[in-house]
């Protein structure tokens, strides 16, 4: 431990996209983990000027071969001694296969020391019913997900992995059961579930998590939290990065006597209740940080956009010219995208010392 | 301001190398600035598995065209609204020219609002008498250094820029005078000066800084601090990144009434003494952070290497086989390189709240 960190020394391999400006992929994940004390090796799968939500960007992708080469570079210099791995967006099936081989190799290397390596996989495929990767990426995820220790699909990605259509809390429970049973995924958190439920306030979201028992039965819980009416990019990446830290912290805190950290996939005893899982403790802290950062981002965003609209209204040049309205709309979209970038560097304390308000309850 | 930051909102463009594992270039600069509250746009000029001090690495460089394209990508989405820019290692003359054009453009754009853009240039060319860039990079630095607001050469790079041979404190004073006069560089800090001086303890280093007056006269100061007997990589990059933050902080603190931040290059009045310069305040804080992080890194390194040597002595396989001694030496070098990686993520408080011990004195 150190004055700066809630966890013991932790070396993480983070594989995801890099954007020059803004906060998605590794750009947000690396800082989130570093600011909580992780030694992060950041393998960037793309370098883009900004995230694709702006609808225009420049930059280039890294090939599958380059990903493999970078990992070989680490290996040859004894730099592959990772405690954890986090993988996010990977461009295309070949590159994803390369990342899968890295995870599998690290997993195999750790076999003689159970619990010494833990892979957090964010299976980035799409959202709200729309794929944003090529169709051939889906079967690759299905083929490698059994190596992962913790998988973090959103609702749509959970459907793709489980092949269960999710329409209510009961079907979400079925999707989780299928993922535990079919793939043996030890820990699952389905992020940003938006399903009506009589117990939930109208504008709320939830995450649903579960750690399987030794015979692959689910132990589901949910955490309900207020939705913020704004579309942010990078929230999934921030969630995943903070889960890396908080899961390790929860297992470390709950496990000194139990030796939980020396167990394969940090699996709690079958006697541990869903609401007492380290996974539930971790998700509660992560959501607390997220809610603070998102709230502060939304507040600031409103001010920024008010000013932007006023500036643009004052700038009447070109009004009436063909295409001016389109140009105006485009500029507003770009300014809104920038204003919605997550403001975590100004709110480090929200990452480090979140105040937990939303607690895990039964599904 | 915010609870997390000593400076007002600051958007920085950081152009330097990226390593997957370890802490040099943008990998250390971006985190250093982010953890102090800067919104950093990180344009990576290379992606290598590790720094070149390991003597082996994999990865690739980004071309001059790609650097230009990434910047154009920022511009087209209104993401070029930078308050500051930090540039470090750039691979080759063409890429450096591309970076110089970006800085020049940002500088020109800010002309109508003096002080609204500030370029910190680390002219990475070599160290201890050895060039580690191609010969044709040197004239490119000489041609673009007049756009910079603060230049941070080491002793060797100061010789290359000024064409003054530095052998003692008097010649360092001459080198600074030449850089102010010939290029009009407003602020200079020469880092890691190792020159004998009757007043200095035997194992000490110093930095020598100066902010020019309105007629380009130097106002030199030095800060002497104890040397740590170990070779670390990334110290120059960390120094530069922290200078970005602390210079802005010192100008902000010293300048609310004086309007210093609204002045071209944040140049203090001619009446301000060398020892009262914001540059001196900034360098003191930066050295305090550096000294804390380096001390902690060195302590830990010693433990790590003791254990590594013991492990390797126990592993007697292959002793006597031809090449075994070479392999042993190589492995030790690689392990030492890893153990010498700067440990700043575990010591965030050393970045955020450094205790200033070493003060600026007259040259």
CSV table of N, CA, C and O in Angstrom, one decimal, chain A residues 1-5 7-9 11 13 18 20-21 23 27 31 34-35 37-44 47-50 54 56-60 62 66 69-70 73-74 76-79 81 296 300 331 334-335 338 343 345-349 352, chain B residues 1-5 7-9 11 18 20-21 23 27 31 34-35 37-44 47-50 54 56-60 62 66 69-70 73-74 76-79 81 296 300 331 334-335 338 343 345-349 352:
chain,number,residue,atom,x,y,z
A,1,UNK,N,0.9,-1.2,0.0
A,1,UNK,CA,0.0,0.0,0.0
A,1,UNK,C,0.9,1.3,0.0
A,1,UNK,O,2.1,1.2,0.3
A,2,UNK,N,0.3,2.4,-0.3
A,2,UNK,CA,1.0,3.6,-0.2
A,2,UNK,C,0.0,4.7,0.2
A,2,UNK,O,-1.2,4.4,0.2
A,3,UNK,N,0.5,5.9,0.5
A,3,UNK,CA,-0.5,6.9,0.9
A,3,UNK,C,-1.5,7.2,-0.3
A,3,UNK,O,-2.6,7.7,0.0
A,4,UNK,N,-1.1,6.8,-1.5
A,4,UNK,CA,-1.9,7.2,-2.7
A,4,UNK,C,-2.9,6.1,-3.1
A,4,UNK,O,-3.7,6.4,-4.0
A,5,UNK,N,-2.8,4.9,-2.6
A,5,UNK,CA,-3.5,3.9,-3.3
A,5,UNK,C,-4.3,3.0,-2.3
A,5,UNK,O,-3.8,2.6,-1.3
A,7,UNK,N,-5.0,-0.1,-3.0
A,7,UNK,CA,-4.6,-1.5,-3.4
A,7,UNK,C,-3.1,-1.8,-3.3
A,7,UNK,O,-2.3,-0.8,-3.3
A,8,UNK,N,-2.8,-3.1,-3.1
A,8,UNK,CA,-1.3,-3.4,-3.1
A,8,UNK,C,-0.8,-3.1,-4.5
A,8,UNK,O,-1.6,-2.9,-5.5
A,9,UNK,N,0.5,-3.2,-4.7
A,9,UNK,CA,1.2,-3.0,-6.0
A,9,UNK,C,0.4,-3.8,-7.1
A,9,UNK,O,0.2,-5.0,-6.9
A,11,UNK,N,0.2,-4.4,-11.3
A,11,UNK,CA,0.6,-4.1,-12.6
A,11,UNK,C,-0.4,-4.6,-13.6
A,11,UNK,O,-0.8,-5.8,-13.7
A,13,UNK,N,-2.1,-4.7,-17.6
A,13,UNK,CA,-1.9,-4.4,-19.1
A,13,UNK,C,-3.3,-3.9,-19.6
A,13,UNK,O,-4.3,-4.6,-19.4
A,18,UNK,N,-6.7,4.8,-28.2
A,18,UNK,CA,-6.2,6.1,-27.7
A,18,UNK,C,-6.8,7.2,-28.5
A,18,UNK,O,-6.7,7.1,-29.7
A,20,UNK,N,-6.3,11.4,-29.0
A,20,UNK,CA,-5.4,12.6,-28.6
A,20,UNK,C,-6.2,13.5,-27.6
A,20,UNK,O,-5.8,13.7,-26.5
A,21,UNK,N,-7.4,13.9,-28.0
A,21,UNK,CA,-8.2,14.8,-27.2
A,21,UNK,C,-9.4,14.1,-26.7
A,21,UNK,O,-10.0,13.3,-27.4
A,23,UNK,N,-11.8,11.8,-23.6
A,23,UNK,CA,-11.7,10.8,-22.6
A,23,UNK,C,-12.5,9.6,-22.9
A,23,UNK,O,-13.6,9.4,-22.4
A,27,UNK,N,-7.5,6.3,-23.0
A,27,UNK,CA,-7.2,7.7,-22.5
A,27,UNK,C,-7.9,7.9,-21.2
A,27,UNK,O,-7.4,8.6,-20.3
A,31,UNK,N,-5.6,6.7,-17.0
A,31,UNK,CA,-5.6,7.7,-16.0
A,31,UNK,C,-6.4,7.3,-14.7
A,31,UNK,O,-5.9,7.4,-13.6
A,34,UNK,N,-4.2,4.7,-13.0
A,34,UNK,CA,-3.0,5.3,-12.5
A,34,UNK,C,-3.3,6.1,-11.2
A,34,UNK,O,-2.5,6.1,-10.3
A,35,UNK,N,-4.3,6.9,-11.3
A,35,UNK,CA,-4.6,7.8,-10.2
A,35,UNK,C,-5.0,7.1,-8.9
A,35,UNK,O,-5.0,7.6,-7.8
A,37,UNK,N,-3.2,4.3,-8.3
A,37,UNK,CA,-2.0,3.6,-7.9
A,37,UNK,C,-1.6,2.4,-8.7
A,37,UNK,O,-0.6,1.7,-8.4
A,38,UNK,N,-2.2,2.1,-9.8
A,38,UNK,CA,-1.8,1.0,-10.7
A,38,UNK,C,-0.7,1.4,-11.6
A,38,UNK,O,-0.6,2.5,-12.1
A,39,UNK,N,0.3,0.5,-11.7
A,39,UNK,CA,1.3,0.6,-12.7
A,39,UNK,C,0.7,0.0,-14.1
A,39,UNK,O,0.6,-1.2,-14.2
A,40,UNK,N,0.3,0.9,-15.0
A,40,UNK,CA,-0.4,0.5,-16.1
A,40,UNK,C,0.5,0.5,-17.4
A,40,UNK,O,1.2,1.5,-17.7
A,41,UNK,N,0.5,-0.7,-18.0
A,41,UNK,CA,1.1,-0.8,-19.4
A,41,UNK,C,0.0,-0.5,-20.4
A,41,UNK,O,-0.9,-1.3,-20.4
A,42,UNK,N,0.1,0.5,-21.1
A,42,UNK,CA,-1.0,1.0,-22.0
A,42,UNK,C,-0.7,0.6,-23.5
A,42,UNK,O,0.2,1.2,-24.1
A,43,UNK,N,-1.3,-0.4,-24.0
A,43,UNK,CA,-1.1,-0.8,-25.4
A,43,UNK,C,-2.3,-0.3,-26.2
A,43,UNK,O,-3.4,-0.7,-26.0
A,44,UNK,N,-2.0,0.8,-27.0
A,44,UNK,CA,-3.1,1.5,-27.7
A,44,UNK,C,-3.4,0.8,-29.0
A,44,UNK,O,-2.5,0.6,-29.8
A,47,UNK,N,-4.8,5.2,-32.7
A,47,UNK,CA,-4.5,6.6,-32.2
A,47,UNK,C,-5.4,7.5,-33.1
A,47,UNK,O,-5.1,7.7,-34.3
A,48,UNK,N,-6.5,8.0,-32.6
A,48,UNK,CA,-7.4,8.9,-33.3
A,48,UNK,C,-7.3,10.3,-32.7
A,48,UNK,O,-7.0,10.4,-31.5
A,49,UNK,N,-7.6,11.3,-33.4
A,49,UNK,CA,-7.6,12.7,-32.9
A,49,UNK,C,-8.7,12.8,-31.8
A,49,UNK,O,-8.5,13.6,-30.9
A,50,UNK,N,-9.8,12.1,-32.0
A,50,UNK,CA,-10.9,12.3,-31.0
A,50,UNK,C,-11.8,11.1,-31.2
A,50,UNK,O,-11.7,10.3,-32.1
A,54,UNK,N,-18.0,12.2,-32.4
A,54,UNK,CA,-17.9,13.5,-33.0
A,54,UNK,C,-18.3,13.4,-34.5
A,54,UNK,O,-18.6,14.4,-35.2
A,56,UNK,N,-16.5,12.8,-37.0
A,56,UNK,CA,-15.3,13.0,-37.9
A,56,UNK,C,-14.1,12.9,-37.0
A,56,UNK,O,-14.1,13.4,-35.8
A,57,UNK,N,-13.1,12.3,-37.6
A,57,UNK,CA,-11.8,12.2,-36.8
A,57,UNK,C,-10.7,11.8,-37.8
A,57,UNK,O,-11.0,11.5,-39.0
A,58,UNK,N,-9.4,11.9,-37.4
A,58,UNK,CA,-8.3,11.5,-38.2
A,58,UNK,C,-7.5,10.5,-37.3
A,58,UNK,O,-7.7,10.4,-36.1
A,59,UNK,N,-6.5,9.8,-37.9
A,59,UNK,CA,-5.7,8.9,-37.2
A,59,UNK,C,-5.7,7.5,-37.8
A,59,UNK,O,-6.2,7.3,-38.8
A,60,UNK,N,-5.1,6.6,-37.1
A,60,UNK,CA,-4.9,5.3,-37.7
A,60,UNK,C,-5.0,4.2,-36.6
A,60,UNK,O,-4.9,4.4,-35.4
A,62,UNK,N,-3.9,0.3,-35.2
A,62,UNK,CA,-2.7,-0.5,-35.1
A,62,UNK,C,-3.1,-1.9,-35.6
A,62,UNK,O,-4.2,-2.4,-35.3
A,66,UNK,N,1.2,-5.6,-35.2
A,66,UNK,CA,1.8,-4.7,-34.3
A,66,UNK,C,1.4,-4.9,-32.8
A,66,UNK,O,2.3,-4.8,-31.9
A,69,UNK,N,3.5,-7.8,-31.8
A,69,UNK,CA,4.9,-7.4,-31.7
A,69,UNK,C,5.2,-6.6,-30.4
A,69,UNK,O,6.2,-6.8,-29.7
A,70,UNK,N,4.2,-5.7,-30.0
A,70,UNK,CA,4.4,-4.9,-28.8
A,70,UNK,C,4.4,-5.8,-27.6
A,70,UNK,O,5.2,-5.6,-26.7
A,73,UNK,N,7.6,-7.5,-27.4
A,73,UNK,CA,8.6,-6.6,-26.9
A,73,UNK,C,8.6,-6.6,-25.4
A,73,UNK,O,9.7,-6.5,-24.7
A,74,UNK,N,7.4,-6.6,-24.8
A,74,UNK,CA,7.3,-6.6,-23.3
A,74,UNK,C,7.9,-7.9,-22.8
A,74,UNK,O,8.7,-7.9,-21.8
A,76,UNK,N,10.2,-10.0,-24.0
A,76,UNK,CA,11.6,-10.2,-24.1
A,76,UNK,C,12.4,-9.4,-23.1
A,76,UNK,O,13.5,-9.7,-22.8
A,77,UNK,N,11.7,-8.4,-22.5
A,77,UNK,CA,12.4,-7.6,-21.5
A,77,UNK,C,11.8,-7.8,-20.1
A,77,UNK,O,12.0,-7.0,-19.2
A,78,UNK,N,11.2,-9.0,-19.9
A,78,UNK,CA,10.6,-9.3,-18.5
A,78,UNK,C,9.6,-8.3,-18.1
A,78,UNK,O,9.5,-8.0,-16.9
A,79,UNK,N,8.8,-7.7,-19.0
A,79,UNK,CA,7.8,-6.7,-18.7
A,79,UNK,C,6.4,-7.3,-18.8
A,79,UNK,O,5.5,-6.5,-18.8
A,81,UNK,N,5.0,-9.2,-16.5
A,81,UNK,CA,4.6,-9.7,-15.2
A,81,UNK,C,3.3,-9.0,-14.7
A,81,UNK,O,3.3,-8.3,-13.6
A,296,UNK,N,-21.0,16.2,-12.3
A,296,UNK,CA,-20.2,17.5,-12.4
A,296,UNK,C,-20.0,17.8,-13.9
A,296,UNK,O,-20.0,19.0,-14.3
A,300,UNK,N,-21.4,21.4,-15.7
A,300,UNK,CA,-20.5,22.2,-16.5
A,300,UNK,C,-20.9,22.3,-18.0
A,300,UNK,O,-20.8,23.4,-18.6
A,331,UNK,N,-21.6,22.3,-36.2
A,331,UNK,CA,-20.8,23.0,-35.2
A,331,UNK,C,-21.3,22.7,-33.8
A,331,UNK,O,-20.6,22.4,-32.8
A,334,UNK,N,-20.5,19.3,-32.6
A,334,UNK,CA,-19.1,19.2,-32.3
A,334,UNK,C,-18.8,19.8,-30.9
A,334,UNK,O,-18.1,19.2,-30.0
A,335,UNK,N,-19.4,21.0,-30.7
A,335,UNK,CA,-19.2,21.7,-29.4
A,335,UNK,C,-19.8,20.9,-28.2
A,335,UNK,O,-19.3,20.8,-27.1
A,338,UNK,N,-17.6,17.9,-27.4
A,338,UNK,CA,-16.5,18.3,-26.5
A,338,UNK,C,-16.9,18.6,-25.1
A,338,UNK,O,-16.3,18.2,-24.1
A,343,UNK,N,-15.2,14.9,-17.2
A,343,UNK,CA,-14.4,15.8,-16.5
A,343,UNK,C,-13.7,15.2,-15.2
A,343,UNK,O,-13.9,15.6,-14.1
A,345,UNK,N,-10.3,14.7,-14.7
A,345,UNK,CA,-9.0,15.2,-14.2
A,345,UNK,C,-9.2,16.4,-13.2
A,345,UNK,O,-8.3,16.6,-12.4
A,346,UNK,N,-10.3,17.1,-13.3
A,346,UNK,CA,-10.5,18.2,-12.3
A,346,UNK,C,-11.2,17.6,-11.0
A,346,UNK,O,-11.5,18.4,-10.1
A,347,UNK,N,-11.5,16.3,-11.0
A,347,UNK,CA,-12.3,15.8,-9.9
A,347,UNK,C,-11.7,14.5,-9.4
A,347,UNK,O,-12.3,13.5,-9.3
A,348,UNK,N,-10.4,14.6,-9.2
A,348,UNK,CA,-9.6,13.4,-8.7
A,348,UNK,C,-10.2,12.8,-7.5
A,348,UNK,O,-10.2,11.6,-7.3
A,349,UNK,N,-10.7,13.6,-6.6
A,349,UNK,CA,-11.2,13.1,-5.3
A,349,UNK,C,-12.5,12.2,-5.5
A,349,UNK,O,-12.8,11.4,-4.7
A,352,UNK,N,-10.9,9.0,-6.1
A,352,UNK,CA,-10.1,8.4,-5.0
A,352,UNK,C,-11.0,8.1,-3.8
A,352,UNK,O,-10.8,7.1,-3.1
B,1,UNK,N,-10.6,26.8,-10.6
B,1,UNK,CA,-9.9,26.0,-9.7
B,1,UNK,C,-10.8,24.8,-9.3
B,1,UNK,O,-12.0,24.9,-9.5
B,2,UNK,N,-10.3,23.8,-8.7
B,2,UNK,CA,-11.1,22.7,-8.2
B,2,UNK,C,-10.4,22.2,-7.0
B,2,UNK,O,-9.3,22.5,-6.7
B,3,UNK,N,-11.1,21.2,-6.3
B,3,UNK,CA,-10.4,20.6,-5.1
B,3,UNK,C,-9.1,19.9,-5.5
B,3,UNK,O,-8.2,19.7,-4.7
B,4,UNK,N,-9.0,19.6,-6.8
B,4,UNK,CA,-7.9,18.7,-7.2
B,4,UNK,C,-6.7,19.4,-7.8
B,4,UNK,O,-5.7,18.8,-8.2
B,5,UNK,N,-6.9,20.7,-8.1
B,5,UNK,CA,-5.9,21.3,-9.0
B,5,UNK,C,-5.4,22.7,-8.4
B,5,UNK,O,-6.2,23.5,-7.9
B,7,UNK,N,-4.2,25.0,-10.4
B,7,UNK,CA,-4.3,25.9,-11.5
B,7,UNK,C,-5.7,26.0,-12.1
B,7,UNK,O,-6.5,25.1,-11.9
B,8,UNK,N,-6.0,27.2,-12.8
B,8,UNK,CA,-7.3,27.3,-13.4
B,8,UNK,C,-7.3,26.3,-14.6
B,8,UNK,O,-6.3,25.7,-14.9
B,9,UNK,N,-8.5,26.1,-15.1
B,9,UNK,CA,-8.7,25.2,-16.3
B,9,UNK,C,-7.6,25.4,-17.3
B,9,UNK,O,-7.3,26.5,-17.7
B,11,UNK,N,-5.8,23.7,-20.8
B,11,UNK,CA,-5.9,22.6,-21.9
B,11,UNK,C,-4.5,22.6,-22.5
B,11,UNK,O,-4.0,23.6,-23.1
B,18,UNK,N,5.3,7.6,-26.8
B,18,UNK,CA,4.5,6.8,-25.9
B,18,UNK,C,5.2,5.4,-25.7
B,18,UNK,O,5.6,4.8,-26.7
B,20,UNK,N,4.5,1.5,-24.0
B,20,UNK,CA,3.4,0.7,-23.4
B,20,UNK,C,3.8,0.6,-21.9
B,20,UNK,O,2.9,0.9,-21.0
B,21,UNK,N,5.0,0.1,-21.6
B,21,UNK,CA,5.4,-0.2,-20.2
B,21,UNK,C,6.4,0.9,-19.8
B,21,UNK,O,7.3,1.2,-20.5
B,23,UNK,N,7.8,4.6,-17.8
B,23,UNK,CA,7.5,6.0,-17.6
B,23,UNK,C,8.5,7.0,-18.2
B,23,UNK,O,9.4,7.5,-17.5
B,27,UNK,N,4.1,9.2,-21.7
B,27,UNK,CA,3.6,8.2,-20.6
B,27,UNK,C,3.8,8.8,-19.2
B,27,UNK,O,2.9,8.6,-18.4
B,31,UNK,N,0.4,11.8,-17.4
B,31,UNK,CA,-0.1,11.5,-16.1
B,31,UNK,C,0.3,12.7,-15.1
B,31,UNK,O,-0.6,13.1,-14.3
B,34,UNK,N,-2.1,15.5,-15.9
B,34,UNK,CA,-3.5,15.2,-15.5
B,34,UNK,C,-3.7,15.2,-14.0
B,34,UNK,O,-4.7,15.6,-13.5
B,35,UNK,N,-2.7,14.6,-13.3
B,35,UNK,CA,-3.0,14.4,-11.9
B,35,UNK,C,-2.9,15.8,-11.2
B,35,UNK,O,-3.4,15.9,-10.0
B,37,UNK,N,-4.5,18.3,-12.7
B,37,UNK,CA,-5.8,18.9,-13.2
B,37,UNK,C,-5.8,19.5,-14.6
B,37,UNK,O,-6.7,20.1,-15.0
B,38,UNK,N,-4.7,19.2,-15.4
B,38,UNK,CA,-4.7,19.6,-16.8
B,38,UNK,C,-5.6,18.7,-17.7
B,38,UNK,O,-5.5,17.5,-17.5
B,39,UNK,N,-6.3,19.3,-18.6
B,39,UNK,CA,-7.0,18.6,-19.7
B,39,UNK,C,-5.9,18.4,-20.8
B,39,UNK,O,-5.6,19.3,-21.5
B,40,UNK,N,-5.4,17.2,-20.9
B,40,UNK,CA,-4.2,17.0,-21.8
B,40,UNK,C,-4.7,16.3,-23.1
B,40,UNK,O,-5.3,15.2,-23.0
B,41,UNK,N,-4.3,16.9,-24.2
B,41,UNK,CA,-4.5,16.2,-25.5
B,41,UNK,C,-3.1,15.6,-25.8
B,41,UNK,O,-2.1,16.3,-25.9
B,42,UNK,N,-3.0,14.2,-25.8
B,42,UNK,CA,-1.8,13.5,-25.9
B,42,UNK,C,-1.6,13.0,-27.4
B,42,UNK,O,-2.2,12.1,-27.8
B,43,UNK,N,-0.7,13.7,-28.1
B,43,UNK,CA,-0.3,13.3,-29.4
B,43,UNK,C,1.0,12.5,-29.4
B,43,UNK,O,2.0,13.0,-29.1
B,44,UNK,N,0.9,11.2,-29.6
B,44,UNK,CA,2.0,10.3,-29.4
B,44,UNK,C,2.8,10.1,-30.7
B,44,UNK,O,2.3,9.8,-31.7
B,47,UNK,N,4.9,4.6,-30.7
B,47,UNK,CA,4.4,3.7,-29.7
B,47,UNK,C,5.4,2.5,-29.6
B,47,UNK,O,5.5,1.7,-30.5
B,48,UNK,N,6.2,2.5,-28.6
B,48,UNK,CA,7.2,1.5,-28.3
B,48,UNK,C,6.8,0.7,-27.1
B,48,UNK,O,6.1,1.1,-26.2
B,49,UNK,N,7.3,-0.6,-27.1
B,49,UNK,CA,6.9,-1.5,-26.0
B,49,UNK,C,7.5,-0.9,-24.7
B,49,UNK,O,6.9,-1.0,-23.6
B,50,UNK,N,8.7,-0.3,-24.8
B,50,UNK,CA,9.4,0.2,-23.6
B,50,UNK,C,10.4,1.2,-24.1
B,50,UNK,O,10.7,1.3,-25.3
B,54,UNK,N,16.5,0.2,-22.4
B,54,UNK,CA,16.5,-1.2,-22.2
B,54,UNK,C,17.4,-1.9,-23.3
B,54,UNK,O,17.8,-3.1,-23.1
B,56,UNK,N,16.6,-2.9,-26.1
B,56,UNK,CA,15.8,-3.6,-27.1
B,56,UNK,C,14.3,-3.2,-26.9
B,56,UNK,O,13.9,-3.0,-25.8
B,57,UNK,N,13.6,-3.1,-28.0
B,57,UNK,CA,12.2,-2.7,-27.9
B,57,UNK,C,11.5,-3.0,-29.2
B,57,UNK,O,12.2,-3.3,-30.2
B,58,UNK,N,10.2,-3.0,-29.2
B,58,UNK,CA,9.4,-3.2,-30.5
B,58,UNK,C,8.5,-2.0,-30.6
B,58,UNK,O,8.3,-1.2,-29.6
B,59,UNK,N,7.9,-1.8,-31.7
B,59,UNK,CA,6.9,-0.8,-31.9
B,59,UNK,C,7.2,0.1,-33.1
B,59,UNK,O,8.1,-0.3,-33.9
B,60,UNK,N,6.5,1.2,-33.3
B,60,UNK,CA,6.7,1.9,-34.5
B,60,UNK,C,6.6,3.4,-34.3
B,60,UNK,O,6.0,3.9,-33.2
B,62,UNK,N,5.4,7.3,-35.6
B,62,UNK,CA,4.4,8.0,-36.3
B,62,UNK,C,5.0,8.9,-37.3
B,62,UNK,O,6.0,9.6,-37.0
B,66,UNK,N,1.3,11.9,-40.4
B,66,UNK,CA,0.3,11.5,-39.4
B,66,UNK,C,0.1,12.5,-38.3
B,66,UNK,O,-0.9,12.7,-37.8
B,69,UNK,N,-1.9,15.2,-39.7
B,69,UNK,CA,-3.3,14.8,-39.8
B,69,UNK,C,-4.0,14.8,-38.5
B,69,UNK,O,-5.2,15.2,-38.4
B,70,UNK,N,-3.3,14.3,-37.5
B,70,UNK,CA,-4.0,14.3,-36.1
B,70,UNK,C,-4.3,15.7,-35.7
B,70,UNK,O,-5.4,16.0,-35.2
B,73,UNK,N,-7.2,16.9,-37.5
B,73,UNK,CA,-8.4,16.3,-36.9
B,73,UNK,C,-8.9,17.1,-35.7
B,73,UNK,O,-10.1,17.3,-35.6
B,74,UNK,N,-8.0,17.6,-34.9
B,74,UNK,CA,-8.4,18.4,-33.7
B,74,UNK,C,-9.0,19.7,-34.2
B,74,UNK,O,-10.0,20.1,-33.7
B,76,UNK,N,-10.5,20.6,-37.0
B,76,UNK,CA,-11.8,20.6,-37.7
B,76,UNK,C,-12.9,20.3,-36.7
B,76,UNK,O,-14.1,20.6,-37.1
B,77,UNK,N,-12.6,19.9,-35.5
B,77,UNK,CA,-13.7,19.7,-34.5
B,77,UNK,C,-13.5,20.7,-33.3
B,77,UNK,O,-14.1,20.4,-32.2
B,78,UNK,N,-12.9,21.8,-33.6
B,78,UNK,CA,-12.8,22.9,-32.5
B,78,UNK,C,-12.1,22.4,-31.3
B,78,UNK,O,-12.4,22.8,-30.2
B,79,UNK,N,-11.1,21.5,-31.5
B,79,UNK,CA,-10.4,20.9,-30.3
B,79,UNK,C,-9.0,21.5,-30.2
B,79,UNK,O,-8.1,20.9,-29.5
B,81,UNK,N,-8.2,24.4,-29.0
B,81,UNK,CA,-8.2,25.6,-28.1
B,81,UNK,C,-7.3,25.4,-27.0
B,81,UNK,O,-7.7,25.4,-25.8
B,296,UNK,N,12.2,7.9,-3.6
B,296,UNK,CA,11.4,6.7,-3.3
B,296,UNK,C,11.7,5.6,-4.4
B,296,UNK,O,11.7,4.4,-4.1
B,300,UNK,N,13.3,1.7,-3.4
B,300,UNK,CA,12.6,0.5,-3.8
B,300,UNK,C,13.5,-0.3,-4.8
B,300,UNK,O,13.5,-1.5,-4.8
B,331,UNK,N,20.2,-9.9,-18.7
B,331,UNK,CA,19.0,-10.0,-17.9
B,331,UNK,C,19.1,-9.0,-16.7
B,331,UNK,O,18.1,-8.3,-16.4
B,334,UNK,N,18.2,-5.6,-18.0
B,334,UNK,CA,16.8,-5.4,-18.2
B,334,UNK,C,16.0,-5.3,-16.9
B,334,UNK,O,15.2,-4.4,-16.8
B,335,UNK,N,16.4,-6.1,-15.9
B,335,UNK,CA,15.7,-6.0,-14.6
B,335,UNK,C,16.0,-4.6,-13.9
B,335,UNK,O,15.1,-4.0,-13.3
B,338,UNK,N,14.0,-1.9,-15.5
B,338,UNK,CA,12.6,-1.9,-15.1
B,338,UNK,C,12.5,-1.4,-13.6
B,338,UNK,O,11.6,-0.6,-13.3
B,343,UNK,N,8.6,5.8,-10.0
B,343,UNK,CA,7.5,5.3,-9.3
B,343,UNK,C,6.5,6.5,-8.9
B,343,UNK,O,6.3,6.7,-7.7
B,345,UNK,N,3.2,6.8,-9.8
B,345,UNK,CA,1.7,6.5,-9.6
B,345,UNK,C,1.5,6.1,-8.1
B,345,UNK,O,0.4,6.2,-7.7
B,346,UNK,N,2.5,5.6,-7.4
B,346,UNK,CA,2.3,5.2,-6.0
B,346,UNK,C,2.6,6.4,-5.1
B,346,UNK,O,2.5,6.3,-3.9
B,347,UNK,N,3.0,7.5,-5.7
B,347,UNK,CA,3.4,8.7,-4.8
B,347,UNK,C,2.7,10.0,-5.4
B,347,UNK,O,3.4,10.9,-5.6
B,348,UNK,N,1.4,9.9,-5.6
B,348,UNK,CA,0.7,11.0,-6.1
B,348,UNK,C,0.9,12.3,-5.3
B,348,UNK,O,0.9,13.4,-5.8
B,349,UNK,N,1.0,12.1,-3.9
B,349,UNK,CA,1.1,13.2,-3.1
B,349,UNK,C,2.4,14.0,-3.3
B,349,UNK,O,2.5,15.2,-3.0
B,352,UNK,N,1.5,16.3,-6.0
B,352,UNK,CA,0.5,17.3,-5.7
B,352,UNK,C,0.9,18.2,-4.6
B,352,UNK,O,0.6,19.4,-4.6
